[in-house]
XYZ file of C-alpha atoms in Angstrom:
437
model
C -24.042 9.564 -20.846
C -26.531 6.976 -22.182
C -28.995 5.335 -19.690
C -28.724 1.982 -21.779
C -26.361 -0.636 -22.456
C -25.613 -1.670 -25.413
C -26.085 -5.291 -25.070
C -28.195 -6.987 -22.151
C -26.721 -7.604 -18.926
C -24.586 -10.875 -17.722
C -27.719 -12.297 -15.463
C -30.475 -12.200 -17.801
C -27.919 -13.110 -20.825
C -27.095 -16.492 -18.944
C -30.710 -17.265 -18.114
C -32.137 -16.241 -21.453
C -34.246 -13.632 -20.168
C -35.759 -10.508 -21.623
C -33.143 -7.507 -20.371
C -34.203 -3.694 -20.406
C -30.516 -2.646 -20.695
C -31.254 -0.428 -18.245
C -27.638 1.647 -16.989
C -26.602 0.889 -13.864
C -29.001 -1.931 -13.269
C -31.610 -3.420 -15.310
C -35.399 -3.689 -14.304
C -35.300 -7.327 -13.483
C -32.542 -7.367 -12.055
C -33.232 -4.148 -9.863
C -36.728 -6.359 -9.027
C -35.147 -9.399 -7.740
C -32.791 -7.868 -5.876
C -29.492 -9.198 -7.456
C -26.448 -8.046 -9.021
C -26.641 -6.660 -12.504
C -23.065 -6.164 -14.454
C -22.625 -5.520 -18.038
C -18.940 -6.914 -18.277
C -18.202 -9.882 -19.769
C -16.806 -12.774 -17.448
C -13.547 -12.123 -18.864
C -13.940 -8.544 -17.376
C -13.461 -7.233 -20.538
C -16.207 -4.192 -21.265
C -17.859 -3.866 -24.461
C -16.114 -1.991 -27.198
C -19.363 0.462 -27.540
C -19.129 1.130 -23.990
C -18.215 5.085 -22.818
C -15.965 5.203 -19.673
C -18.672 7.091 -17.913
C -20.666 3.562 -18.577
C -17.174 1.760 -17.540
C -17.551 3.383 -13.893
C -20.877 2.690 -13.535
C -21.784 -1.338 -14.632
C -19.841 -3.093 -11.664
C -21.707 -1.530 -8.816
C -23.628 -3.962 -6.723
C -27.229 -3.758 -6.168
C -26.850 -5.610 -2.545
C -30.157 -6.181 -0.026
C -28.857 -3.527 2.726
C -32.111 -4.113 4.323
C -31.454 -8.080 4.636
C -27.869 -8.046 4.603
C -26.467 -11.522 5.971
C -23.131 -12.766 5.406
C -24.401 -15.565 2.617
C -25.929 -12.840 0.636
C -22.872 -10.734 0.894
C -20.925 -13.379 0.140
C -22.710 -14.634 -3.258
C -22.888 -10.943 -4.331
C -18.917 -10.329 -4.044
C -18.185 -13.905 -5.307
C -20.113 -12.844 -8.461
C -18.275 -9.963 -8.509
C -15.253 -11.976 -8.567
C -16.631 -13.547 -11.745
C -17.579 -10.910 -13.614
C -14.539 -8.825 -13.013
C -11.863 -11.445 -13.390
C -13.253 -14.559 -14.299
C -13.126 -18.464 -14.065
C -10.407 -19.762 -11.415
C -7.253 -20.094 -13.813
C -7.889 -16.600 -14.183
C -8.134 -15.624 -10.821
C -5.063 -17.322 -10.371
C -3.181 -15.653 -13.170
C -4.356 -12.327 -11.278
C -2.515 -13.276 -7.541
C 0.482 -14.791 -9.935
C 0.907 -11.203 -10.932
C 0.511 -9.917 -7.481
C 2.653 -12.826 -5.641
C 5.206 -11.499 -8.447
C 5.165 -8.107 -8.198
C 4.229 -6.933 -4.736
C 4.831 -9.555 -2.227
C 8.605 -9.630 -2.837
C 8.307 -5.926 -0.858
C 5.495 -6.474 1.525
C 4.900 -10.087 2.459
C 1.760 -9.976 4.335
C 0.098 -12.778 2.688
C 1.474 -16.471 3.065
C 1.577 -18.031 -0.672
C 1.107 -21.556 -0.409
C -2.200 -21.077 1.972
C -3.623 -18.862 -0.385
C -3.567 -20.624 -3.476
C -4.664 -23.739 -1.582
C -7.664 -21.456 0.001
C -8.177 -20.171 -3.681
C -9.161 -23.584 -5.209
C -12.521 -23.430 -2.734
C -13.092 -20.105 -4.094
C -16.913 -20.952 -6.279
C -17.295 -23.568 -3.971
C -17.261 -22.545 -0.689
C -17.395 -18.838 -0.999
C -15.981 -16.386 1.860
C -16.502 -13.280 1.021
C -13.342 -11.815 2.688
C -10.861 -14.564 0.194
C -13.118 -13.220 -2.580
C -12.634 -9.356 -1.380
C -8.873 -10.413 -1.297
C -9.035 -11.531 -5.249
C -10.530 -8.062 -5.945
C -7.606 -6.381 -4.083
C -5.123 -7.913 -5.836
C -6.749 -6.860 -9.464
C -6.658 -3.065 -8.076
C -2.790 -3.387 -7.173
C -2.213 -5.381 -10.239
C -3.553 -2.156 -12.308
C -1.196 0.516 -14.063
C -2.893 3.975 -14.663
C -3.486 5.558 -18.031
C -1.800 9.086 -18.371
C -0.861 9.094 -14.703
C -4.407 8.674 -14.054
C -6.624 6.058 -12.396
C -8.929 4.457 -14.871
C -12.749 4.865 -14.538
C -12.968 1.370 -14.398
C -10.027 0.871 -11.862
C -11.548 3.447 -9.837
C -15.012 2.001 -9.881
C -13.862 -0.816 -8.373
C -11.758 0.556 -5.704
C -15.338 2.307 -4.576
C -16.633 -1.216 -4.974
C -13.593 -2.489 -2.208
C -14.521 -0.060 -0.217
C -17.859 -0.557 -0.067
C -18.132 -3.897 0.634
C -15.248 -3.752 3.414
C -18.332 -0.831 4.745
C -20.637 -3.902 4.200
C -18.734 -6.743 5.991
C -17.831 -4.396 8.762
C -21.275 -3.652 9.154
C -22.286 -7.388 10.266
C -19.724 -8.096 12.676
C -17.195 -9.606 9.954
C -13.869 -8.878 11.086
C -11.329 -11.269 9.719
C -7.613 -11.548 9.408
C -8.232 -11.879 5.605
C -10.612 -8.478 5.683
C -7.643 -6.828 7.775
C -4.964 -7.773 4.588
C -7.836 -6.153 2.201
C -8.122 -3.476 4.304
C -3.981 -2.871 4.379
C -3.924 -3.809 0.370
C -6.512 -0.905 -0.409
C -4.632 1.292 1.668
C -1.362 0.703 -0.196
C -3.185 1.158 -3.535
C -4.346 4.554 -1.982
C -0.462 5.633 -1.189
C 0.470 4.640 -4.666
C -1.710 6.481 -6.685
C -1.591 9.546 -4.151
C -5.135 9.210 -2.532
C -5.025 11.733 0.099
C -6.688 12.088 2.763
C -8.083 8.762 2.390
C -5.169 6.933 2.408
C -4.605 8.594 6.230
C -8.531 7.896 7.616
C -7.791 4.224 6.430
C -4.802 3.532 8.147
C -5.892 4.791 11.191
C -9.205 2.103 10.908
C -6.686 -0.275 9.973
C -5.488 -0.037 13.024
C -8.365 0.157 14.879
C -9.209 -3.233 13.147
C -6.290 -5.003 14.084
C -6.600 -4.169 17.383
C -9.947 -5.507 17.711
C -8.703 -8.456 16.324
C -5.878 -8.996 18.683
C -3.299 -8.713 15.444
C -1.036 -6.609 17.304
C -0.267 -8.848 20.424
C 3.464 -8.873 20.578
C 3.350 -12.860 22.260
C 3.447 -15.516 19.857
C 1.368 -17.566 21.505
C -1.368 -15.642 22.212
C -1.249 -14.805 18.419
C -1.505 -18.626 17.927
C -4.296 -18.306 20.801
C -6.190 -15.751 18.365
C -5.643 -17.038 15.073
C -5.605 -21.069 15.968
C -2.134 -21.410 14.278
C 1.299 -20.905 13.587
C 1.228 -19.793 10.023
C -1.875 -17.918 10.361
C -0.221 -16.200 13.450
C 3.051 -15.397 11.611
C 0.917 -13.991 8.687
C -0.922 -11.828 11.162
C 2.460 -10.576 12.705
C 3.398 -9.686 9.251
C -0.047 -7.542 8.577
C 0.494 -5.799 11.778
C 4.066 -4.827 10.863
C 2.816 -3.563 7.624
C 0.235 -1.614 9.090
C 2.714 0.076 11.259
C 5.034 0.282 8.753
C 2.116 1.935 6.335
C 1.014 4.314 9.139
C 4.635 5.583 9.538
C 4.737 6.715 6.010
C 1.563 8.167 5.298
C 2.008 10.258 8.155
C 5.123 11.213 6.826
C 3.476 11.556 3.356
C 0.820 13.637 5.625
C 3.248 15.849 7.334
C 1.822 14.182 10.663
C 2.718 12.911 13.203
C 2.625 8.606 13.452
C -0.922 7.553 14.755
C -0.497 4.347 16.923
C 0.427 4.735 19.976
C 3.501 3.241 21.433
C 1.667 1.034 23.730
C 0.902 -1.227 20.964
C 4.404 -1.195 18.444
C 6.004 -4.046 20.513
C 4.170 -6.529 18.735
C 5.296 -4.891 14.941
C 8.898 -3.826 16.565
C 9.829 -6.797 17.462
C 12.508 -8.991 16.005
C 11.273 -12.428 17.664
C 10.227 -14.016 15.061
C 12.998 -12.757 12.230
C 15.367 -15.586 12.225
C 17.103 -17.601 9.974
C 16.130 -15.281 7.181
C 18.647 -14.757 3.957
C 18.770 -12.256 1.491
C 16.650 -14.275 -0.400
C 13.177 -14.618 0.960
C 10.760 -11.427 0.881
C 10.300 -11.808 4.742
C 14.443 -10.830 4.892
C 13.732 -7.614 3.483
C 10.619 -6.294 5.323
C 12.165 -6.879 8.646
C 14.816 -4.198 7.122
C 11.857 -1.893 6.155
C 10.301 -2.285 9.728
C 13.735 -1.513 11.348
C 13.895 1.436 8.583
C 10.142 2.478 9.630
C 11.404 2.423 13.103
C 14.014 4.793 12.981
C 11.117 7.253 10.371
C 8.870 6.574 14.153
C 12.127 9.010 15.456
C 12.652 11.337 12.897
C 8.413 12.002 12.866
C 8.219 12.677 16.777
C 11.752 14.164 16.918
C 9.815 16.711 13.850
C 6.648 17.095 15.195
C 6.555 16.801 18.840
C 10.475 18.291 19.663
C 11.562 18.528 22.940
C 11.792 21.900 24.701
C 15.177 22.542 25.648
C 17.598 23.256 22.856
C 20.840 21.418 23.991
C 18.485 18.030 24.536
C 17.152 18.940 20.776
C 20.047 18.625 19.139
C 21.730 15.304 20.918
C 18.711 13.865 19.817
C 19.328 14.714 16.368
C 22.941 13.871 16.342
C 21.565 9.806 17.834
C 19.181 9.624 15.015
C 21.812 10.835 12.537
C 24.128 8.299 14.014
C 21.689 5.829 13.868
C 20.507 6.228 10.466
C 24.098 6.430 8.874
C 24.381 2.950 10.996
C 21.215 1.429 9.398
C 22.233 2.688 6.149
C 25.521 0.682 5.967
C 23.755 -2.668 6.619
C 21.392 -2.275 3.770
C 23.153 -1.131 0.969
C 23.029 -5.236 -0.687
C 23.280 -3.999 -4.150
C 22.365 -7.984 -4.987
C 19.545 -8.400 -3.037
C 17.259 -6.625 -5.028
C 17.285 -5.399 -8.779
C 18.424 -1.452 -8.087
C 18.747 0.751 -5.060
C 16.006 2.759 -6.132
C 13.467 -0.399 -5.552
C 14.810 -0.749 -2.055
C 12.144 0.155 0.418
C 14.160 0.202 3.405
C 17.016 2.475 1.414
C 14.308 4.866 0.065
C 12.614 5.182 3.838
C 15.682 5.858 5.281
C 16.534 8.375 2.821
C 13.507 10.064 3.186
C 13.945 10.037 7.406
C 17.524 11.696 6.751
C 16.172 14.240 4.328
C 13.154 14.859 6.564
C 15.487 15.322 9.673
C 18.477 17.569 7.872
C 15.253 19.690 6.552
C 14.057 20.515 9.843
C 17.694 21.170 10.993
C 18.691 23.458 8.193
C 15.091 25.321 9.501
C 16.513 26.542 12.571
C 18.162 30.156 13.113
C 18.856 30.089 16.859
C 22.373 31.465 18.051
C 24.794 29.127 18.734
C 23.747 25.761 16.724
C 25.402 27.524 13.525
C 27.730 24.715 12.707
C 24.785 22.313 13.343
C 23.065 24.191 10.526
C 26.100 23.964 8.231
C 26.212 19.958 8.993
C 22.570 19.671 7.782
C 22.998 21.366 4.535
C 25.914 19.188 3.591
C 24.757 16.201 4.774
C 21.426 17.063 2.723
C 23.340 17.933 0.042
C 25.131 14.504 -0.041
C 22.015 12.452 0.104
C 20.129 14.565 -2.561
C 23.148 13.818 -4.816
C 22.838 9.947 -3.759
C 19.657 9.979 -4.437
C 20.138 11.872 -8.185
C 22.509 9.329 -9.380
C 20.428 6.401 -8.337
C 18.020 7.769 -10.229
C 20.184 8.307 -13.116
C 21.529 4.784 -12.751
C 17.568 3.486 -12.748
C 16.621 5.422 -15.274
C 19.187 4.441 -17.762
C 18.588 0.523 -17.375
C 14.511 0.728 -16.547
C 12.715 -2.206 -17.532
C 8.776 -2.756 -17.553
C 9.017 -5.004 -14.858
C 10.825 -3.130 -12.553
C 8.190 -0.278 -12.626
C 5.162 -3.472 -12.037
C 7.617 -4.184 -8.847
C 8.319 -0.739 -7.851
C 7.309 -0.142 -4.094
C 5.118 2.357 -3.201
C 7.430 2.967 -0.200
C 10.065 4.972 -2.928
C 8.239 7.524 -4.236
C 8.745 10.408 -1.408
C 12.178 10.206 -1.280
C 12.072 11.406 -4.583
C 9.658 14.178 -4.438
C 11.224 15.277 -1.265
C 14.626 15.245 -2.749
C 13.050 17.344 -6.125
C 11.517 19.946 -3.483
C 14.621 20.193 -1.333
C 16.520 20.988 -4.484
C 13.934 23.990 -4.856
C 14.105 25.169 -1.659
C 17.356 24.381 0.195
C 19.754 23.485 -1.824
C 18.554 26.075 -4.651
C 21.505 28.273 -4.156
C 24.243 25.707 -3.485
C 27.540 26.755 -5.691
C 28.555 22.846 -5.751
C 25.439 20.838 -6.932
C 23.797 21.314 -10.838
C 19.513 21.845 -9.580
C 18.508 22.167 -13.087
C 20.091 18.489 -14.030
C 19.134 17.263 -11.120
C 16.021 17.933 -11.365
C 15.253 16.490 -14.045
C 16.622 13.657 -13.199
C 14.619 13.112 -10.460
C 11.406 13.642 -13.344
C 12.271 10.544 -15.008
């Protein structure tokens, strides 16, 4: 890897000053303390540029000695410059988000954003600005299955200044929503174990902020209004909601303890909704997500005595073939497959029927036989969905795609290894590769 740019750095560019090149940060820059990058303000990287130098030009050179929350706040607000650009720009980057990921997990309130977003270079907070960078890392598609150096160089950025800001006290309901949207870029590009330590500080952090009181009002106490307390209701639901499924991701048990679900459980504020509006369809993934709370301590913390075992299986069976019949809207979203609150409860039953077909105790024989047909019926569900997606994918629909999906298809693709391997009725080889596409 070279230890020079090839062309001098943003700073000293714009102020006409002599520029060493030096890779990551040049000597005056490095001198005065400031931020050197080596992108253009387009965030576009210079054609000459290796990927090695990619990963390397938009670290921040921050005063950790002298950190404040103004210098913080200038040196992620440049940041925001350099990597994306002027405000139309920014804006075309939470147009693509607002598009693509908010219609499944509606934790940010549009309108207030975009008005928040035209003080951006103006009056600068550092957790908006954080928020802006977020949205580019969600916004990103990997290359070859893998995360780009340059992607990945500024998720390590993210997480470093959420370190930063955390580190002076800063605690805000915007740095909680960065916190939760770094997290979900973690589950979707299969970052584990870190997407499981950040959960469990994103809960930490809500709690300290008093995001997961289940009252209304003392939400609108905290947060000093309505909106801002129905937006905060929403990030605590996603947390929860988040925290369910990387511990099922995990093979774990849920985290948060069950003191503090009644504020993310709770249906108080989910009226007047229609099929329509975003906030519809994550109440349906937190009742989904509710049920996956079961199915996890039903798995991992069972109760002793066999006969109690199995009624408790047989309820959350019940319960999930009950949720399943008020969600299957084929209208309400483009397939099936992009239904998070199908795809979690699919996973739940598939998790649940797994740990049932497990068992070889005497007497719970035709319990066992249950498991492997219901499993087998879901698998094949889940197969032709697939095939259904597969055969009328569009780009878009992939941009959309919730990360909430994915391990109901992995799970089904290992069940058909393991369980159902040997099943006279059901074609493994075709449907596994199905469930490749």
């Amino acid at each position: 890897m070279s230890s020079h740019a090839n062309h001098v750095c943003l700073r000293c560019r714009t102020q006409k000053r002599r520029c060493d090149k030096l890779l990551p940060v040049c000597s005056l820059c490095k001198r005065l303390n400031r931020v050197c990058c080596y992108t253009e303000p387009n965030g576009i990287v210079g054609s000459g540029d290796s990927p090695e130098a990619v990963s390397s030009i938009s670290l921040p050179v921050p005063d950790l000695a002298q950190l404040t929350s103004a210098n913080i706040s200038h040196t992620i607000r440049t940041q925001v410059f350099t990597i994306i650009g002027d405000e139309s720009r920014i804006r075309a980057v939470a147009a693509i988000y607002f598009r693509t990921i908010h219609p499944w997990f509606p934790i940010l309130a549009e309108a207030p954003f975009y008005e928040c977003l035209s003080h951006i270079f103006t009056h600068p907070s550092p957790d908006l600005s954080l928020l802006t960078l977020c949205m580019v890392l969600l916004g990103a598609n990997p290359v070859k299955d893998e995360i780009t150096p340059r992607m990945r160089s500024l998720y390590i950025l993210v997480k470093g200044y959420i370190a930063s800001l955390e580190a002076i006290d800063v605690n805000s309901l915007e740095l909680l929503q960065c916190r939760l949207l770094l997290t979900i870029f973690e589950v979707g590009h299969g970052l584990y174990p870190a997407a499981y330590i950040s959960i469990g500080a994103n809960v930490r952090a809500a709690v300290a902020l008093g995001a997961n009181e289940a009252s209304k009002a003392e939400l609108e106490k905290t947060f000093k209004s309505s909106e801002k307390a129905d937006e905060a209701r929403c990030t605590w639901r996603g947390i929860v909601i988040t925290d369910r499924y990387v511990s099922l991701e995990s093979n774990k048990g849920p985290i948060i303890p069950k003191a503090l679900l009644s504020g993310a459980d709770s249906d108080s504020f989910d009226l007047a909704l229609t099929p329509s509006k975003p906030l519809y369809h994550f109440n349906k993934l937190a009742q989904a997500s509710r049920i996956l709370e079961q199915v996890l301590t039903h798995v991992h913390d069972p109760v002793q005595h066999m006969e109690f075992f199995n009624d408790e299986a047989i309820q959350i069976l019940k319960t999930l073939s009950s949720f399943r019949e008020t969600v299957q809207d084929k209208d309400a979203v483009p397939h099936s497959l992009c239904y998070s609150a199908v795809a979690i409860s699919r996973s739940a039953l598939m998790t649940v029927l797994e740990f049932g077909c497990s068992f070889k105790a005497s007497g719970i024989e035709s319990c066992v036989v249950g498991s492997y047909r219901l499993m087998h019926n879901v698998v094949e569900e889940l197969v032709n969905a697939s095939e259904s997606f597969a055969a009328q994918i569009r780009p878009a629909d992939l941009e959309a795609l919730p990360v909430f999906v994915v391990h109901c298809i992995y799970k089904a693709a290992r069940v058909l290894l393991g369980v159902l391997r040997d099943s006279p009725r059901f074609d493994s080889r075709r449907a596994n590769d199905i469930l490749k596409i």
